Amino acid sequence: MRLSAYFLPTLRETPSEAQIVSHRLMLRAGLIRQSSAGIYSWLPLGLRVLRRIERIVREEQDAAGGQELLMPTIQPAELWRESGRYEDYGKEMLRIKDRHEREMLYGPTNEEQITDIVRQAIKTYRDLPKLLYHIQWKFRDEVRPRFGVMRGREFLMKDSYSFDLDYDGAVRAYNRMFVAYLRTFARMGLKAIPMRAAAGPIGGDLSHEFIILAETGESQVFCDKSLVEFEILDTPINYDADLRPVVERWTAPYAATDEKHDPAVFDRLPADRRLQARGIEVGHIFYFGTKYSKAMGAVVTGAKGESVTMEMGSYGIGVSRLVGAIIEASHDEAGIIWPDSVAPFAVGLINLRPGDAGCDRACEDLYAKLQGAGIDVLYDDRSESPGAKFATFDLIGLPTQLVVGPRGIKSGTVEVKHRRTGQREELSADAALTMLTAQR
RNA sequence: CGGAGCGUAGCGCAGCCUGGUAGCGCACCAGACUGGGGGUCUGGGGGUCCCGGGUUCAAAUCCCGGCGCUCCGACCA
């Protein structure tokens, strides 16, 4: 993509409503624009990041045995009356009426909808287990939306639902999601720590929140510092095997949100391992048994001909929130620093002097070859001052900047700058290409 | 839902107290110079001053009502 043609409205100054760094940077870097309180448009650069996050989420869900479907945003009130939540959910649920005065709602979540689908289709234990998920926009009419996409009213969420014949099956599903979540967040460069959590209005009694530590987080959390050092991606995972050892390793050290915090246990930790911090909740998993299946009659015939109410769990990831959360975890004074896995473009190619034959030729050549190699590259071909170009690319945070200027052209080199470290190297154009294509 | 604040050009703001031709910086447009960290100069365009009502010869400014947005708290993924 040529920057001269790209829709990338960056801001030099920070809009006054943005208080936290991720919100400021998302506005300044041209990722989002606010539509109304807690509701945002995603501009091309922001949408690219959102899609890349979605992709990681999808890959990990699929690997863990999930099957993707897509449920609607607008749901009928009757389903929610069946579960009893139409009244319970309160003012956070956006209620609307269609032209026939039928009561509808904009879904804040989809337990009822999925339970309805599954109860209609699954009648025998032979068709269990099932693990279904979708990635869809949700609406919760928050009293006080804030922090940009971190607590919006409209937000993109991945929600999975498991259906099992018995408790053991439900726990297996829970463990699969537990591990898939660890991998999902790790792939985005995040240190997400699973913490014992209250189940909230969704109900149930086995629940973990996945929390990344950040000063601007809304949750107060307490955990064993050793958890911060844990790694998941170097552990081979077989989702068909017993995942309990992995889950047990991650749940053995103390980690709890303030709702589940037990000071007596926490204080038994050595002082240097007690970590009390703020965190951002990026995922939440629940086992809730038959809460919905019982209320809504999601029943199968068991092996002995008996009726069995399905065991359920639900598992959410705040996809749009993750964009903000990743920025909170990865930025500096100059702007965003995207982890490679979610970067909107892998490479920013900077032509320091458009119009200079040597620079133009070298840039066009690199641009074509990088694209040919399947690398997403944003080519700054604008006639801006060099400083403006560096500032733009630092702001939008692409992992690698490839700088082509007259100085380098004279000596036959281009400069490769790594956004995260600031490290620069002068290489021949060919060597730079080899390096960038090899990284993939 | 309690408390506080703000709505003036795309963004950041001044002007309001004390009513009298709507300003500044950045951004934008044109030209020239410049060219490795948001460069310089010259010229230029852009405004229902959130909306409605009232007071007044005259309202961005004073008064009343509404709407929107933000912050702190409680609540919540």
XYZ file of C-alpha atoms (C1' of nucleotides) in Angstrom:
517
model
C 0.000 0.000 0.000
C 1.222 3.447 -0.919
C 0.830 5.867 1.936
C 0.022 8.680 -0.491
C -3.153 6.803 -1.407
C -3.944 5.213 1.954
C -6.667 6.490 4.268
C -4.568 7.129 7.335
C -5.719 10.255 9.166
C -3.108 10.723 11.885
C -3.270 13.468 14.479
C -0.403 15.491 15.817
C -2.353 16.565 18.807
C -4.255 14.419 21.236
C -8.018 14.803 21.303
C -8.949 16.060 24.744
C -11.294 13.209 25.606
C -8.592 10.561 25.475
C -7.118 9.947 28.898
C -5.206 6.710 28.634
C -2.327 6.012 26.357
C -3.939 3.336 24.188
C -6.947 5.530 23.502
C -4.737 8.509 22.653
C -2.555 6.457 20.350
C -5.466 4.747 18.641
C -6.926 8.127 17.766
C -3.611 9.693 16.835
C -2.452 6.770 14.722
C -5.685 6.757 12.752
C -6.974 3.376 13.982
C -10.387 4.481 15.175
C -12.755 7.423 15.325
C -15.436 7.856 17.920
C -19.027 7.803 16.760
C -20.754 8.290 20.101
C -20.003 7.365 23.707
C -18.358 3.945 23.689
C -19.013 3.378 19.980
C -16.234 3.554 17.413
C -15.581 3.287 13.722
C -12.568 1.226 12.766
C -10.452 2.905 10.118
C -8.390 0.858 7.657
C -5.264 0.612 9.793
C -7.237 -0.283 12.929
C -9.315 -2.810 11.077
C -6.155 -4.529 9.867
C -5.043 -5.005 13.461
C -8.482 -6.189 14.506
C -8.455 -8.751 11.695
C -5.021 -10.017 12.631
C -6.079 -10.486 16.224
C -9.223 -12.242 15.059
C -7.130 -14.548 12.966
C -4.975 -15.657 15.870
C -8.063 -16.186 17.990
C -9.680 -18.217 15.214
C -6.610 -20.367 14.621
C -6.326 -21.227 18.290
C -10.030 -21.914 18.658
C -9.963 -24.213 15.661
C -6.866 -25.979 16.966
C -8.631 -26.595 20.269
C -11.582 -28.213 18.545
C -13.864 -25.217 18.175
C -16.175 -24.844 15.198
C -17.001 -21.382 13.996
C -20.513 -20.228 13.267
C -22.102 -16.788 13.233
C -25.108 -15.768 15.256
C -27.028 -12.524 14.793
C -26.546 -9.331 16.763
C -30.303 -8.847 17.176
C -32.089 -11.464 19.241
C -35.718 -12.070 20.192
C -36.726 -11.300 23.770
C -38.517 -14.657 24.193
C -35.249 -16.577 24.340
C -34.072 -14.402 27.175
C -37.371 -14.772 28.977
C -36.824 -18.541 28.896
C -33.545 -18.261 30.730
C -34.880 -15.571 33.024
C -32.233 -13.093 32.002
C -34.541 -10.704 30.142
C -35.415 -9.173 33.481
C -32.128 -9.940 35.262
C -29.822 -8.266 32.812
C -31.113 -4.821 33.584
C -30.350 -1.592 31.834
C -27.144 -2.821 30.263
C -29.204 -4.670 27.717
C -30.244 -2.545 24.785
C -33.900 -3.353 24.174
C -35.572 -2.475 20.918
C -38.873 -3.061 19.205
C -39.399 -3.934 15.600
C -42.241 -2.564 13.431
C -44.624 -5.173 14.766
C -43.879 -4.105 18.323
C -42.034 -7.375 18.895
C -39.507 -7.069 21.669
C -35.957 -7.587 20.504
C -32.556 -6.870 21.927
C -29.050 -6.200 20.706
C -27.143 -9.171 22.085
C -24.774 -8.537 24.987
C -23.794 -12.230 24.764
C -25.214 -15.375 23.173
C -25.825 -18.177 25.689
C -29.554 -18.247 24.972
C -29.124 -18.123 21.217
C -26.609 -20.961 21.082
C -28.558 -23.069 23.539
C -31.616 -22.667 21.331
C -29.667 -23.778 18.268
C -28.122 -26.765 20.005
C -31.274 -27.978 21.723
C -33.083 -28.053 18.385
C -30.338 -29.995 16.657
C -28.837 -32.303 19.239
C -30.991 -35.026 20.683
C -28.563 -37.841 21.476
C -25.472 -38.184 23.609
C -23.768 -39.532 20.493
C -23.669 -35.996 19.083
C -21.823 -34.635 22.079
C -19.493 -33.016 22.854
C -19.694 -29.835 20.792
C -17.617 -26.694 21.054
C -19.016 -23.812 19.016
C -17.856 -20.232 18.750
C -18.412 -17.046 16.862
C -16.770 -13.646 16.600
C -19.490 -11.056 16.619
C -20.265 -7.512 17.749
C -21.893 -7.174 21.123
C -23.622 -4.273 22.760
C -23.733 -3.572 26.457
C -25.150 -0.240 27.452
C -22.483 0.574 30.010
C -23.249 3.281 32.530
C -19.911 4.775 31.888
C -18.020 3.804 28.765
C -14.395 4.881 28.964
C -10.851 4.236 27.870
C -11.685 4.050 24.171
C -12.173 0.505 22.935
C -11.178 -0.920 26.311
C -14.633 -0.333 27.687
C -16.828 0.459 24.774
C -20.527 -0.159 24.563
C -20.241 -1.837 21.196
C -17.365 -4.288 21.075
C -16.144 -7.300 19.147
C -16.028 -10.487 21.161
C -15.152 -14.067 20.489
C -17.499 -16.229 22.502
C -17.371 -20.006 22.617
C -19.880 -22.374 24.116
C -19.291 -25.970 25.112
C -21.916 -28.681 25.357
C -21.076 -31.913 27.107
C -22.820 -34.967 28.460
C -21.380 -34.742 31.933
C -19.245 -32.744 34.311
C -15.996 -34.458 33.324
C -16.639 -33.624 29.702
C -17.392 -30.026 30.582
C -14.127 -29.769 32.488
C -12.253 -31.182 29.515
C -13.793 -28.450 27.369
C -12.920 -25.886 30.017
C -9.330 -27.047 30.067
C -9.087 -26.923 26.300
C -10.224 -23.321 26.323
C -7.915 -22.564 29.238
C -4.919 -23.729 27.242
C -6.128 -22.199 23.985
C -6.428 -18.860 25.765
C -2.913 -19.064 27.140
C -1.636 -19.690 23.627
C -3.830 -17.039 22.033
C -2.601 -14.232 24.257
C 1.002 -15.406 24.184
C 0.951 -15.296 20.400
C -0.020 -11.644 20.626
C 2.999 -10.916 22.766
C 0.943 -10.582 25.921
C 1.593 -11.969 29.370
C -1.923 -12.993 30.295
C -2.275 -14.552 33.719
C -5.244 -16.795 34.508
C -6.803 -15.746 37.793
C -9.560 -17.243 39.842
C -12.604 -15.121 39.274
C -16.175 -14.663 40.286
C -18.555 -15.912 37.664
C -20.735 -12.798 37.575
C -24.197 -12.551 36.026
C -23.524 -15.396 33.613
C -23.528 -17.725 36.600
C -21.534 -20.819 37.500
C -18.747 -21.775 39.834
C -15.583 -22.598 37.870
C -14.159 -19.480 36.322
C -10.901 -17.823 35.378
C -10.179 -14.361 34.104
C -7.167 -13.896 31.850
C -5.551 -10.680 32.860
C -2.646 -8.717 31.538
C -0.861 -6.510 33.999
C -1.124 -2.801 33.264
C -1.332 0.271 35.455
C -4.396 1.460 33.604
C -6.241 -1.811 34.174
C -9.617 -1.743 35.825
C -9.201 -4.912 37.856
C -7.305 -5.186 41.107
C -5.393 -8.452 41.083
C -3.153 -10.457 43.379
C -0.782 -13.131 42.220
C 2.417 -15.044 42.669
C 5.152 -13.229 40.775
C 6.480 -16.474 39.354
C 3.494 -16.622 37.005
C 4.860 -13.713 35.036
C 7.785 -15.905 33.980
C 5.667 -18.822 32.788
C 5.743 -19.638 29.075
C 3.197 -21.636 27.112
C 4.313 -21.508 23.495
C 7.283 -23.809 24.086
C 4.972 -26.494 25.475
C 3.653 -28.856 22.785
C -0.088 -29.206 23.185
C -2.212 -32.156 22.188
C -5.826 -31.137 22.671
C -6.964 -34.740 22.599
C -4.749 -35.628 25.519
C -5.397 -34.889 29.178
C -4.682 -31.186 29.643
C -4.931 -31.231 33.410
C -1.151 -31.139 33.952
C -0.904 -27.920 31.953
C -3.860 -26.326 33.681
C -2.616 -27.433 37.076
C 0.811 -25.961 36.443
C -0.785 -22.589 35.667
C -3.312 -22.664 38.466
C -1.032 -23.905 41.227
C 0.524 -20.523 42.056
C -1.737 -18.010 43.736
C -3.619 -15.709 41.374
C -6.975 -14.094 42.026
C -9.005 -11.035 41.201
C -10.109 -8.916 44.132
C -13.503 -10.634 44.200
C -11.894 -14.003 44.879
C -8.900 -12.712 46.777
C -8.015 -14.541 49.972
C -5.502 -12.450 51.934
C -4.805 -15.296 54.327
C -3.440 -17.477 51.518
C -1.773 -14.614 49.666
C 0.110 -13.465 52.754
C 1.635 -16.908 53.158
C 3.695 -16.243 50.014
C 7.214 -14.893 50.523
C 7.023 -11.101 50.366
C 9.138 -10.882 47.216
C 6.708 -13.105 45.339
C 3.551 -11.217 46.282
C 2.405 -9.197 43.323
C -0.461 -6.798 43.811
C -1.272 -4.947 40.641
C -3.813 -3.559 38.227
C -4.831 -5.628 35.254
C -6.866 -5.645 32.075
C -9.242 -8.526 31.599
C -8.846 -9.846 28.064
C -10.559 -13.191 28.461
C -12.950 -14.916 30.810
C -13.930 -18.568 30.915
C -16.826 -20.108 32.807
C -18.212 -23.490 33.555
C -21.846 -23.059 34.507
C -23.276 -26.555 34.286
C -26.961 -26.700 33.453
C -27.924 -23.100 34.188
C -29.170 -22.490 30.656
C -29.689 -26.016 29.406
C -32.051 -26.749 32.275
C -34.025 -23.526 31.933
C -34.259 -23.922 28.187
C -34.667 -27.659 27.933
C -31.415 -28.562 26.193
C -31.626 -32.278 26.793
C -30.235 -35.368 25.084
C -31.060 -39.034 25.393
C -28.274 -40.887 27.178
C -26.841 -44.325 26.501
C -29.422 -46.014 28.697
C -32.333 -44.113 27.200
C -32.460 -41.592 30.005
C -32.784 -37.818 29.619
C -29.601 -35.914 30.316
C -29.410 -32.145 30.601
C -26.351 -30.844 28.789
C -23.406 -29.440 30.711
C -22.288 -26.075 29.410
C -19.517 -23.542 29.609
C -18.847 -20.248 27.899
C -15.565 -18.640 26.999
C -15.055 -15.043 25.934
C -12.232 -13.014 24.459
C -12.534 -9.269 24.060
C -11.198 -8.960 20.532
C -11.616 -5.210 20.149
C -10.450 -4.632 23.712
C -7.275 -6.539 22.873
C -6.250 -3.833 20.416
C -6.195 -1.336 23.270
C -4.686 -3.825 25.687
C -1.811 -4.646 23.359
C -1.032 -0.943 22.975
C -1.136 -0.467 26.743
C 1.422 -3.244 27.002
C 3.551 -2.173 24.066
C 4.264 1.483 23.311
C 6.762 4.239 23.992
C 6.884 8.033 23.870
C 6.793 8.071 20.085
C 3.856 5.754 19.598
C 2.669 2.197 19.253
C 5.025 -0.794 19.032
C 3.088 -3.630 17.431
C 4.142 -7.199 18.093
C 4.884 -8.839 14.730
C 1.896 -11.136 15.015
C -0.696 -8.356 15.015
C 1.076 -5.541 13.144
C -1.117 -3.987 10.446
C 1.847 -4.019 8.064
C 5.109 -5.855 8.634
C 7.307 -3.255 7.007
C 7.205 0.495 6.573
C 9.218 1.528 3.547
C 10.317 5.146 3.753
C 11.429 7.052 0.690
C 13.251 10.000 2.188
C 13.387 11.847 -1.091
C 10.640 11.105 -3.565
C 11.596 12.619 -6.897
C 15.214 11.585 -6.552
C 15.732 9.038 -9.312
C 17.966 6.760 -7.257
C 15.680 6.754 -4.231
C 12.575 6.218 -6.328
C 14.106 3.350 -8.244
C 15.381 1.605 -5.121
C 12.055 2.046 -3.329
C 9.918 0.836 -6.204
C 12.152 -2.191 -6.531
C 12.002 -3.007 -2.816
C 8.265 -2.368 -2.716
C 7.605 -4.773 -5.579
C 9.905 -7.456 -4.224
C 8.523 -7.300 -0.688
C 4.987 -7.541 -1.963
C 6.055 -10.346 -4.257
C 7.326 -12.185 -1.205
C 3.938 -11.826 0.440
C 5.010 -9.203 2.941
C 2.563 -6.482 3.907
C 4.373 -3.247 3.277
C 3.289 0.342 3.691
C 5.311 2.534 1.362
C 5.683 6.180 2.368
C 5.995 7.865 -1.010
C 4.691 11.221 0.205
C 6.711 14.374 -0.284
C 6.900 15.122 3.418
C 10.008 16.050 5.344
C 12.072 13.140 6.628
C 11.195 14.000 10.210
C 7.503 13.836 9.485
C 7.897 10.415 7.921
C 9.881 8.990 10.808
C 7.353 10.400 13.239
C 4.430 8.880 11.341
C 5.964 5.431 11.227
C 7.023 5.524 14.845
C 3.485 6.552 15.750
C 1.785 3.745 13.850
C 4.329 1.296 15.178
C 5.179 -1.042 12.299
C 7.812 -3.528 13.510
C 10.374 -2.734 10.820
C 11.203 0.468 8.997
C 13.131 0.284 5.784
C 14.683 3.677 5.157
C 15.885 4.649 1.719
C 17.652 8.004 1.381
C 20.144 9.662 -0.925
C 22.938 9.144 1.573
C 22.482 5.392 1.541
C 21.883 5.204 -2.189
C 25.306 6.764 -2.730
C 26.985 4.062 -0.670
C 24.701 1.304 -1.941
C 22.840 0.716 1.327
C 19.455 1.062 2.915
C 18.754 1.280 6.597
C 16.706 -1.249 8.522
C 15.336 0.075 11.787
C 13.603 -2.071 14.349
C 10.801 -0.183 16.018
C 10.951 -2.078 19.290
C 14.656 -1.800 19.998
C 15.478 1.264 17.960
C 18.389 -0.727 16.579
C 19.442 0.283 13.042
C 21.598 -1.478 10.520
C 22.934 -0.410 7.153
C 22.617 -3.155 4.585
C 22.584 -3.571 0.869
C 19.056 -3.619 -0.515
C 19.451 -7.311 -1.318
C 20.648 -8.165 2.154
C 17.745 -6.216 3.654
C 15.314 -8.128 1.452
C 16.833 -11.434 2.418
C 16.577 -10.519 6.064
C 12.949 -9.392 5.859
C 11.790 -12.337 3.836
C 13.660 -14.769 6.071
C 11.885 -13.394 9.160
C 8.577 -14.668 7.945
C -26.876 6.221 39.518
C -24.106 10.201 42.882
C -20.256 14.205 42.116
C -17.414 17.523 38.715
C -16.413 19.732 34.079
C -16.555 20.840 28.920
C -19.170 21.966 23.938
C -16.018 28.297 19.475
C -12.533 25.822 11.994
C -10.323 18.829 11.111
C -7.307 18.835 16.159
C -5.572 21.656 20.587
C -7.246 26.080 22.655
C -8.148 31.738 23.698
C -12.278 35.128 23.689
C -17.363 34.838 27.866
C -16.298 37.632 34.020
C -17.255 43.516 32.029
C -22.679 42.166 25.431
C -20.560 45.950 20.218
C -17.271 43.269 12.871
C -14.897 35.589 15.776
C -9.139 34.841 17.012
C -4.290 31.892 17.856
C -1.218 27.375 17.065
C -1.186 22.892 14.349
C -3.482 20.665 10.132
C -5.306 22.027 4.972
C -4.524 24.714 -0.246
C -0.888 27.482 -3.765
C 4.105 28.880 -4.714
C 9.222 29.069 -3.498
C 13.207 27.350 -0.751
C 14.644 22.989 2.012
C 15.764 17.725 2.551
C 18.204 11.749 7.728
C 13.732 12.995 13.253
C 6.833 16.446 12.703
C 11.910 22.292 8.324
C 11.437 27.815 6.539
C 9.070 31.867 4.094
C 5.026 34.245 1.361
C 0.039 34.098 0.164
C -4.803 31.705 0.875
C -9.387 28.868 2.133
C -12.362 27.134 5.964
C -17.168 28.931 11.419
C -25.469 27.299 12.041
C -19.620 29.890 18.262
C -24.000 22.284 20.399
C -29.626 23.158 19.901
C -34.126 25.886 21.316
C -36.231 29.884 23.811
C -35.700 34.567 26.537
C -33.503 39.569 27.850
C -31.425 43.593 24.783
C -30.832 48.545 19.820
C -27.200 44.481 19.764
C -25.772 37.735 22.423
C -20.107 33.217 21.405
C -20.643 36.401 25.837
C -26.255 37.372 30.279
C -30.836 34.137 31.798
C -33.944 29.496 31.236
C -34.555 24.656 29.108
C -32.668 20.667 26.354
C -28.900 17.615 23.910
C -24.005 15.742 23.467
C -19.174 14.502 25.305
C -15.533 13.733 29.183
C -13.536 12.915 34.121
C -13.938 10.849 39.531
C -16.844 7.241 42.214
C -20.342 3.051 42.422
C -21.363 -0.842 38.728
C -19.558 -3.945 34.852
C -16.159 -8.327 30.073
